[in-house]
Amino acid sequence: KNHEIVILYQPKYDLLTERMIGAEALVRWKDPKGTLLLPEVFLPILQQERLLADLDFYIIEEVCKRLKSLKEKGKRIYPVSIHLSVAHLQTKDFMKRFIGIVEQYKIPISYLNLEIDEKCFYDEPDTMLSFLLDLKELGFCTTLSHFGKNHASLDLIAKYPVDIIKLDLEYFRNHSLDDGSKVILQKTIEAAHALGKHVATVGLETDLQKLFLSSIGCDYIQGYLYHKALTSEDFEKYLM
């Protein structure tokens, strides 16, 4: 309504080649003063009003529109990550509506990466497993995001059929890593790779962090060290 919901795109990169491999769709709410509010400010309100699923479908459709527009303009398009809320675990028609949007805009499934917060895996473990299996059967790439934010167990990586583990930026809250955090990060990445999964890290801010992540085999990165989140218009220019 009144274009209050704004979608930004933050580029993601392959750490080995340093080439862009995709982007993450980030949602913001523009208040009457024009200030962009972060999700932690407005998502609780939407959750209380049972509007989270509506927001997700809006974002899915806007991302598909953007990808279609870029493709029609002859731009190279990249996979875009979209966050899904726990609300969809109780939505019976999610798959039907989701596939309907994707088919409407003729977006190949490989260009949509669905991210689900670690907390959802604890709140609805059995439903989540079934949900992920359905997505996998359809061919979608899935990401377990904010891994480690709630002291996650490595069992999550083994139990659920996700393709990417995204490490939470809490590890980089400070500009340095203590020895304990380094060991946890290294072992997490080793476990993910052993199970055939890739690892992404967000919140990258310094060259030292980048050097360390490279040394322990992190696959993908995003953060201010490489690029901030961009408006749709600026993201299109960035793809030139």
PDB file of C-alpha atoms in Angstrom:
ATOM      1  CA  LYS A   1       0.000   0.000   0.000  1.00  0.00           C
ATOM      2  CA  ASN A   2       1.470   3.373  -1.057  1.00  0.00           C
ATOM      3  CA  HIS A   3       4.726   1.564  -1.874  1.00  0.00           C
ATOM      4  CA  GLU A   4       5.569   1.374   1.843  1.00  0.00           C
ATOM      5  CA  ILE A   5       7.229  -2.029   1.435  1.00  0.00           C
ATOM      6  CA  VAL A   6      10.660  -1.645  -0.179  1.00  0.00           C
ATOM      7  CA  ILE A   7      12.783  -4.525  -1.454  1.00  0.00           C
ATOM      8  CA  LEU A   8      16.548  -4.136  -1.527  1.00  0.00           C
ATOM      9  CA  TYR A   9      19.017  -6.488  -3.181  1.00  0.00           C
ATOM     10  CA  GLN A  10      22.388  -7.300  -1.623  1.00  0.00           C
ATOM     11  CA  PRO A  11      24.849  -9.032  -3.968  1.00  0.00           C
ATOM     12  CA  LYS A  12      26.373 -12.373  -2.951  1.00  0.00           C
ATOM     13  CA  TYR A  13      29.782 -13.584  -4.076  1.00  0.00           C
ATOM     14  CA  ASP A  14      31.766 -16.752  -4.533  1.00  0.00           C
ATOM     15  CA  LEU A  15      34.618 -16.394  -2.052  1.00  0.00           C
ATOM     16  CA  LEU A  16      37.124 -18.268  -4.214  1.00  0.00           C
ATOM     17  CA  THR A  17      36.555 -16.357  -7.462  1.00  0.00           C
ATOM     18  CA  GLU A  18      35.098 -13.179  -5.896  1.00  0.00           C
ATOM     19  CA  ARG A  19      32.501 -13.144  -8.658  1.00  0.00           C
ATOM     20  CA  MET A  20      28.873 -12.286  -8.019  1.00  0.00           C
ATOM     21  CA  ILE A  21      26.714 -15.417  -7.889  1.00  0.00           C
ATOM     22  CA  GLY A  22      23.365 -14.039  -6.741  1.00  0.00           C
ATOM     23  CA  ALA A  23      21.600 -11.625  -4.426  1.00  0.00           C
ATOM     24  CA  GLU A  24      19.452 -11.622  -1.313  1.00  0.00           C
ATOM     25  CA  ALA A  25      16.099  -9.822  -1.286  1.00  0.00           C
ATOM     26  CA  LEU A  26      15.858  -7.732   1.882  1.00  0.00           C
ATOM     27  CA  VAL A  27      12.573  -6.159   2.931  1.00  0.00           C
ATOM     28  CA  ARG A  28      12.219  -2.724   4.523  1.00  0.00           C
ATOM     29  CA  TRP A  29       9.229  -0.640   5.537  1.00  0.00           C
ATOM     30  CA  LYS A  30       9.291   3.021   4.515  1.00  0.00           C
ATOM     31  CA  ASP A  31       7.621   5.105   7.214  1.00  0.00           C
ATOM     32  CA  PRO A  32       5.815   8.416   6.508  1.00  0.00           C
ATOM     33  CA  LYS A  33       9.085  10.307   7.031  1.00  0.00           C
ATOM     34  CA  GLY A  34      10.832   8.194   4.384  1.00  0.00           C
ATOM     35  CA  THR A  35      12.945   6.247   6.882  1.00  0.00           C
ATOM     36  CA  LEU A  36      13.557   2.596   5.980  1.00  0.00           C
ATOM     37  CA  LEU A  37      12.714   0.447   8.996  1.00  0.00           C
ATOM     38  CA  LEU A  38      14.380  -2.921   9.591  1.00  0.00           C
ATOM     39  CA  PRO A  39      12.326  -6.149   9.755  1.00  0.00           C
ATOM     40  CA  GLU A  40      12.731  -6.522  13.520  1.00  0.00           C
ATOM     41  CA  VAL A  41      10.697  -3.319  13.902  1.00  0.00           C
ATOM     42  CA  PHE A  42       7.654  -4.239  11.791  1.00  0.00           C
ATOM     43  CA  LEU A  43       7.575  -8.042  11.459  1.00  0.00           C
ATOM     44  CA  PRO A  44       6.204  -8.562  15.009  1.00  0.00           C
ATOM     45  CA  ILE A  45       3.294  -6.272  14.085  1.00  0.00           C
ATOM     46  CA  LEU A  46       2.586  -8.210  10.896  1.00  0.00           C
ATOM     47  CA  GLN A  47       2.851 -11.490  12.782  1.00  0.00           C
ATOM     48  CA  GLN A  48       0.312 -10.282  15.332  1.00  0.00           C
ATOM     49  CA  GLU A  49      -2.033  -9.297  12.499  1.00  0.00           C
ATOM     50  CA  ARG A  50      -1.419 -12.624  10.714  1.00  0.00           C
ATOM     51  CA  LEU A  51      -0.019 -10.861   7.663  1.00  0.00           C
ATOM     52  CA  LEU A  52       3.394 -12.531   7.386  1.00  0.00           C
ATOM     53  CA  ALA A  53       2.295 -14.931   4.655  1.00  0.00           C
ATOM     54  CA  ASP A  54       0.838 -12.034   2.653  1.00  0.00           C
ATOM     55  CA  LEU A  55       4.126 -10.165   2.936  1.00  0.00           C
ATOM     56  CA  ASP A  56       6.068 -13.210   1.746  1.00  0.00           C
ATOM     57  CA  PHE A  57       3.855 -13.652  -1.308  1.00  0.00           C
ATOM     58  CA  TYR A  58       4.214  -9.946  -2.093  1.00  0.00           C
ATOM     59  CA  ILE A  59       8.009 -10.251  -1.965  1.00  0.00           C
ATOM     60  CA  ILE A  60       7.984 -13.426  -4.071  1.00  0.00           C
ATOM     61  CA  GLU A  61       5.893 -11.724  -6.748  1.00  0.00           C
ATOM     62  CA  GLU A  62       7.970  -8.522  -6.734  1.00  0.00           C
ATOM     63  CA  VAL A  63      11.213 -10.505  -7.085  1.00  0.00           C
ATOM     64  CA  CYS A  64       9.746 -12.527  -9.959  1.00  0.00           C
ATOM     65  CA  LYS A  65       8.608  -9.292 -11.627  1.00  0.00           C
ATOM     66  CA  ARG A  66      12.097  -7.848 -11.266  1.00  0.00           C
ATOM     67  CA  LEU A  67      13.779 -10.948 -12.680  1.00  0.00           C
ATOM     68  CA  LYS A  68      11.388 -11.008 -15.625  1.00  0.00           C
ATOM     69  CA  SER A  69      12.008  -7.309 -16.288  1.00  0.00           C
ATOM     70  CA  LEU A  70      15.787  -7.743 -16.184  1.00  0.00           C
ATOM     71  CA  LYS A  71      15.574 -10.704 -18.522  1.00  0.00           C
ATOM     72  CA  GLU A  72      13.425  -8.791 -20.995  1.00  0.00           C
ATOM     73  CA  LYS A  73      15.959  -5.955 -20.993  1.00  0.00           C
ATOM     74  CA  GLY A  74      18.697  -8.383 -21.929  1.00  0.00           C
ATOM     75  CA  LYS A  75      20.433  -8.250 -18.552  1.00  0.00           C
ATOM     76  CA  ARG A  76      22.101 -11.270 -17.068  1.00  0.00           C
ATOM     77  CA  ILE A  77      19.983 -12.486 -14.173  1.00  0.00           C
ATOM     78  CA  TYR A  78      21.210 -14.177 -11.005  1.00  0.00           C
ATOM     79  CA  PRO A  79      19.494 -16.356  -8.391  1.00  0.00           C
ATOM     80  CA  VAL A  80      17.747 -14.336  -5.678  1.00  0.00           C
ATOM     81  CA  SER A  81      17.248 -15.518  -2.100  1.00  0.00           C
ATOM     82  CA  ILE A  82      13.832 -14.916  -0.552  1.00  0.00           C
ATOM     83  CA  HIS A  83      13.035 -15.368   3.132  1.00  0.00           C
ATOM     84  CA  LEU A  84      10.014 -17.458   4.068  1.00  0.00           C
ATOM     85  CA  SER A  85       8.275 -17.069   7.413  1.00  0.00           C
ATOM     86  CA  VAL A  86       7.039 -19.870   9.634  1.00  0.00           C
ATOM     87  CA  ALA A  87       3.500 -18.815   8.673  1.00  0.00           C
ATOM     88  CA  HIS A  88       3.736 -20.939   5.529  1.00  0.00           C
ATOM     89  CA  LEU A  89       4.053 -24.118   7.536  1.00  0.00           C
ATOM     90  CA  GLN A  90       0.394 -23.687   8.419  1.00  0.00           C
ATOM     91  CA  THR A  91      -0.673 -22.499   4.948  1.00  0.00           C
ATOM     92  CA  LYS A  92      -2.168 -25.403   2.983  1.00  0.00           C
ATOM     93  CA  ASP A  93      -2.142 -23.652  -0.390  1.00  0.00           C
ATOM     94  CA  PHE A  94       1.415 -22.269  -0.211  1.00  0.00           C
ATOM     95  CA  MET A  95       2.894 -24.555  -2.858  1.00  0.00           C
ATOM     96  CA  LYS A  96       0.014 -23.941  -5.264  1.00  0.00           C
ATOM     97  CA  ARG A  97       0.197 -20.143  -4.898  1.00  0.00           C
ATOM     98  CA  PHE A  98       3.987 -20.111  -5.022  1.00  0.00           C
ATOM     99  CA  ILE A  99       4.255 -22.215  -8.163  1.00  0.00           C
ATOM    100  CA  GLY A 100       1.458 -20.149  -9.707  1.00  0.00           C
ATOM    101  CA  ILE A 101       3.494 -16.942  -9.286  1.00  0.00           C
ATOM    102  CA  VAL A 102       6.672 -18.538 -10.616  1.00  0.00           C
ATOM    103  CA  GLU A 103       4.873 -19.882 -13.680  1.00  0.00           C
ATOM    104  CA  GLN A 104       3.046 -16.596 -14.261  1.00  0.00           C
ATOM    105  CA  TYR A 105       6.338 -14.744 -14.668  1.00  0.00           C
ATOM    106  CA  LYS A 106       8.096 -17.681 -16.338  1.00  0.00           C
ATOM    107  CA  ILE A 107      11.001 -17.669 -13.880  1.00  0.00           C
ATOM    108  CA  PRO A 108      13.178 -20.822 -13.893  1.00  0.00           C
ATOM    109  CA  ILE A 109      13.136 -22.501 -10.499  1.00  0.00           C
ATOM    110  CA  SER A 110      16.938 -22.322 -10.343  1.00  0.00           C
ATOM    111  CA  TYR A 111      16.716 -18.531  -9.961  1.00  0.00           C
ATOM    112  CA  LEU A 112      14.874 -18.642  -6.638  1.00  0.00           C
ATOM    113  CA  ASN A 113      16.560 -19.631  -3.392  1.00  0.00           C
ATOM    114  CA  LEU A 114      14.245 -20.014  -0.410  1.00  0.00           C
ATOM    115  CA  GLU A 115      15.681 -19.106   2.994  1.00  0.00           C
ATOM    116  CA  ILE A 116      14.158 -20.304   6.252  1.00  0.00           C
ATOM    117  CA  ASP A 117      15.271 -19.073   9.665  1.00  0.00           C
ATOM    118  CA  GLU A 118      16.916 -21.542  12.010  1.00  0.00           C
ATOM    119  CA  LYS A 119      14.258 -20.881  14.678  1.00  0.00           C
ATOM    120  CA  CYS A 120      11.558 -22.400  12.449  1.00  0.00           C
ATOM    121  CA  PHE A 121      13.374 -25.727  12.517  1.00  0.00           C
ATOM    122  CA  TYR A 122      12.909 -25.896  16.288  1.00  0.00           C
ATOM    123  CA  ASP A 123       9.343 -24.571  16.385  1.00  0.00           C
ATOM    124  CA  GLU A 124       7.916 -27.011  13.801  1.00  0.00           C
ATOM    125  CA  PRO A 125      10.479 -29.797  13.277  1.00  0.00           C
ATOM    126  CA  ASP A 126       8.263 -32.445  11.641  1.00  0.00           C
ATOM    127  CA  THR A 127       6.298 -29.991   9.517  1.00  0.00           C
ATOM    128  CA  MET A 128       9.540 -28.346   8.427  1.00  0.00           C
ATOM    129  CA  LEU A 129      10.993 -31.646   7.235  1.00  0.00           C
ATOM    130  CA  SER A 130       7.931 -32.360   5.095  1.00  0.00           C
ATOM    131  CA  PHE A 131       7.926 -28.783   3.776  1.00  0.00           C
ATOM    132  CA  LEU A 132      11.590 -28.974   2.715  1.00  0.00           C
ATOM    133  CA  LEU A 133      11.123 -32.351   1.055  1.00  0.00           C
ATOM    134  CA  ASP A 134       8.291 -30.890  -1.026  1.00  0.00           C
ATOM    135  CA  LEU A 135      10.481 -27.944  -2.080  1.00  0.00           C
ATOM    136  CA  LYS A 136      13.351 -30.255  -2.916  1.00  0.00           C
ATOM    137  CA  GLU A 137      11.092 -32.465  -5.031  1.00  0.00           C
ATOM    138  CA  LEU A 138      10.058 -29.381  -7.012  1.00  0.00           C
ATOM    139  CA  GLY A 139      13.725 -28.507  -7.560  1.00  0.00           C
ATOM    140  CA  PHE A 140      14.094 -25.400  -5.386  1.00  0.00           C
ATOM    141  CA  CYS A 141      17.361 -24.506  -3.669  1.00  0.00           C
ATOM    142  CA  THR A 142      16.870 -23.995   0.080  1.00  0.00           C
ATOM    143  CA  THR A 143      18.939 -22.286   2.758  1.00  0.00           C
ATOM    144  CA  LEU A 144      18.960 -22.678   6.534  1.00  0.00           C
ATOM    145  CA  SER A 145      19.590 -19.067   7.546  1.00  0.00           C
ATOM    146  CA  HIS A 146      20.916 -17.479  10.739  1.00  0.00           C
ATOM    147  CA  PHE A 147      22.561 -20.744  11.710  1.00  0.00           C
ATOM    148  CA  GLY A 148      24.130 -20.352  15.155  1.00  0.00           C
ATOM    149  CA  LYS A 149      21.948 -17.449  16.254  1.00  0.00           C
ATOM    150  CA  ASN A 150      20.051 -19.727  18.628  1.00  0.00           C
ATOM    151  CA  HIS A 151      22.996 -21.982  19.459  1.00  0.00           C
ATOM    152  CA  ALA A 152      22.039 -24.459  16.766  1.00  0.00           C
ATOM    153  CA  SER A 153      23.160 -28.055  16.863  1.00  0.00           C
ATOM    154  CA  LEU A 154      25.040 -29.616  13.978  1.00  0.00           C
ATOM    155  CA  ASP A 155      22.223 -32.188  13.954  1.00  0.00           C
ATOM    156  CA  LEU A 156      20.166 -29.637  12.037  1.00  0.00           C
ATOM    157  CA  ILE A 157      22.619 -29.786   9.152  1.00  0.00           C
ATOM    158  CA  ALA A 158      22.411 -33.569   9.009  1.00  0.00           C
ATOM    159  CA  LYS A 159      18.648 -33.953   9.512  1.00  0.00           C
ATOM    160  CA  TYR A 160      17.201 -31.455   7.049  1.00  0.00           C
ATOM    161  CA  PRO A 161      17.586 -31.530   3.241  1.00  0.00           C
ATOM    162  CA  VAL A 162      18.781 -27.944   2.763  1.00  0.00           C
ATOM    163  CA  ASP A 163      21.371 -26.979   0.173  1.00  0.00           C
ATOM    164  CA  ILE A 164      23.074 -24.060   1.914  1.00  0.00           C
ATOM    165  CA  ILE A 165      23.907 -23.258   5.530  1.00  0.00           C
ATOM    166  CA  LYS A 166      24.084 -19.530   6.186  1.00  0.00           C
ATOM    167  CA  LEU A 167      26.139 -18.600   9.212  1.00  0.00           C
ATOM    168  CA  ASP A 168      24.744 -15.822  11.360  1.00  0.00           C
ATOM    169  CA  LEU A 169      26.512 -12.459  11.514  1.00  0.00           C
ATOM    170  CA  GLU A 170      26.625 -12.736  15.325  1.00  0.00           C
ATOM    171  CA  TYR A 171      30.009 -14.377  14.758  1.00  0.00           C
ATOM    172  CA  PHE A 172      31.179 -11.063  13.302  1.00  0.00           C
ATOM    173  CA  ARG A 173      29.571  -8.714  15.768  1.00  0.00           C
ATOM    174  CA  ASN A 174      33.065  -7.605  16.712  1.00  0.00           C
ATOM    175  CA  HIS A 175      35.864  -6.956  14.248  1.00  0.00           C
ATOM    176  CA  SER A 176      37.804  -9.958  15.476  1.00  0.00           C
ATOM    177  CA  LEU A 177      37.129 -13.619  16.170  1.00  0.00           C
ATOM    178  CA  ASP A 178      38.164 -15.359  19.356  1.00  0.00           C
ATOM    179  CA  ASP A 179      39.673 -18.850  19.199  1.00  0.00           C
ATOM    180  CA  GLY A 180      36.443 -20.529  20.299  1.00  0.00           C
ATOM    181  CA  SER A 181      34.382 -18.913  17.529  1.00  0.00           C
ATOM    182  CA  LYS A 182      36.998 -19.843  14.959  1.00  0.00           C
ATOM    183  CA  VAL A 183      36.850 -23.510  15.949  1.00  0.00           C
ATOM    184  CA  ILE A 184      33.034 -23.521  15.841  1.00  0.00           C
ATOM    185  CA  LEU A 185      33.012 -21.923  12.401  1.00  0.00           C
ATOM    186  CA  GLN A 186      35.608 -24.309  11.033  1.00  0.00           C
ATOM    187  CA  LYS A 187      33.868 -27.419  12.363  1.00  0.00           C
ATOM    188  CA  THR A 188      30.489 -26.218  11.098  1.00  0.00           C
ATOM    189  CA  ILE A 189      31.853 -25.720   7.600  1.00  0.00           C
ATOM    190  CA  GLU A 190      33.612 -29.087   7.664  1.00  0.00           C
ATOM    191  CA  ALA A 191      30.391 -30.827   8.737  1.00  0.00           C
ATOM    192  CA  ALA A 192      28.334 -29.062   6.061  1.00  0.00           C
ATOM    193  CA  HIS A 193      30.788 -29.959   3.314  1.00  0.00           C
ATOM    194  CA  ALA A 194      30.952 -33.581   4.474  1.00  0.00           C
ATOM    195  CA  LEU A 195      27.155 -33.717   4.064  1.00  0.00           C
ATOM    196  CA  GLY A 196      27.288 -32.203   0.582  1.00  0.00           C
ATOM    197  CA  LYS A 197      26.074 -28.726   1.535  1.00  0.00           C
ATOM    198  CA  HIS A 198      27.512 -25.299   0.804  1.00  0.00           C
ATOM    199  CA  VAL A 199      28.179 -22.596   3.403  1.00  0.00           C
ATOM    200  CA  ALA A 200      27.478 -18.870   3.148  1.00  0.00           C
ATOM    201  CA  THR A 201      28.386 -16.125   5.598  1.00  0.00           C
ATOM    202  CA  VAL A 202      26.749 -12.717   5.923  1.00  0.00           C
ATOM    203  CA  GLY A 203      27.978  -9.602   7.662  1.00  0.00           C
ATOM    204  CA  LEU A 204      31.468  -9.579   6.180  1.00  0.00           C
ATOM    205  CA  GLU A 205      33.127  -6.285   7.046  1.00  0.00           C
ATOM    206  CA  THR A 206      36.905  -6.697   7.164  1.00  0.00           C
ATOM    207  CA  ASP A 207      39.702  -8.228   5.121  1.00  0.00           C
ATOM    208  CA  LEU A 208      40.774 -10.271   8.165  1.00  0.00           C
ATOM    209  CA  GLN A 209      37.354 -11.914   8.324  1.00  0.00           C
ATOM    210  CA  LYS A 210      37.515 -12.621   4.606  1.00  0.00           C
ATOM    211  CA  LEU A 211      40.991 -14.153   4.925  1.00  0.00           C
ATOM    212  CA  PHE A 212      39.895 -16.386   7.781  1.00  0.00           C
ATOM    213  CA  LEU A 213      36.728 -17.558   6.017  1.00  0.00           C
ATOM    214  CA  SER A 214      38.743 -18.336   2.912  1.00  0.00           C
ATOM    215  CA  SER A 215      41.210 -20.390   4.966  1.00  0.00           C
ATOM    216  CA  ILE A 216      38.444 -22.617   6.393  1.00  0.00           C
ATOM    217  CA  GLY A 217      36.615 -23.171   3.102  1.00  0.00           C
ATOM    218  CA  CYS A 218      33.549 -20.908   3.272  1.00  0.00           C
ATOM    219  CA  ASP A 219      31.848 -20.955  -0.144  1.00  0.00           C
ATOM    220  CA  TYR A 220      29.780 -17.773  -0.392  1.00  0.00           C
ATOM    221  CA  ILE A 221      29.911 -14.366   1.243  1.00  0.00           C
ATOM    222  CA  GLN A 222      28.018 -11.103   1.406  1.00  0.00           C
ATOM    223  CA  GLY A 223      28.484  -7.946   3.405  1.00  0.00           C
ATOM    224  CA  TYR A 224      29.625  -4.350   3.349  1.00  0.00           C
ATOM    225  CA  LEU A 225      33.190  -5.378   2.530  1.00  0.00           C
ATOM    226  CA  TYR A 226      31.897  -6.248  -0.942  1.00  0.00           C
ATOM    227  CA  HIS A 227      28.651  -4.341  -1.374  1.00  0.00           C
ATOM    228  CA  LYS A 228      25.761  -2.822   0.546  1.00  0.00           C
ATOM    229  CA  ALA A 229      22.122  -3.613  -0.230  1.00  0.00           C
ATOM    230  CA  LEU A 230      20.828  -1.798  -3.314  1.00  0.00           C
ATOM    231  CA  THR A 231      17.469  -0.464  -4.426  1.00  0.00           C
ATOM    232  CA  SER A 232      15.895  -2.248  -7.401  1.00  0.00           C
ATOM    233  CA  GLU A 233      16.998   0.566  -9.693  1.00  0.00           C
ATOM    234  CA  ASP A 234      20.581   0.614  -8.415  1.00  0.00           C
ATOM    235  CA  PHE A 235      20.755  -3.175  -8.555  1.00  0.00           C
ATOM    236  CA  GLU A 236      19.770  -3.045 -12.221  1.00  0.00           C
ATOM    237  CA  LYS A 237      22.545  -0.501 -12.881  1.00  0.00           C
ATOM    238  CA  TYR A 238      25.000  -2.717 -10.993  1.00  0.00           C
ATOM    239  CA  LEU A 239      24.243  -5.540 -13.434  1.00  0.00           C
ATOM    240  CA  MET A 240      25.318  -3.429 -16.421  1.00  0.00           C
TER     241      MET A 240
END
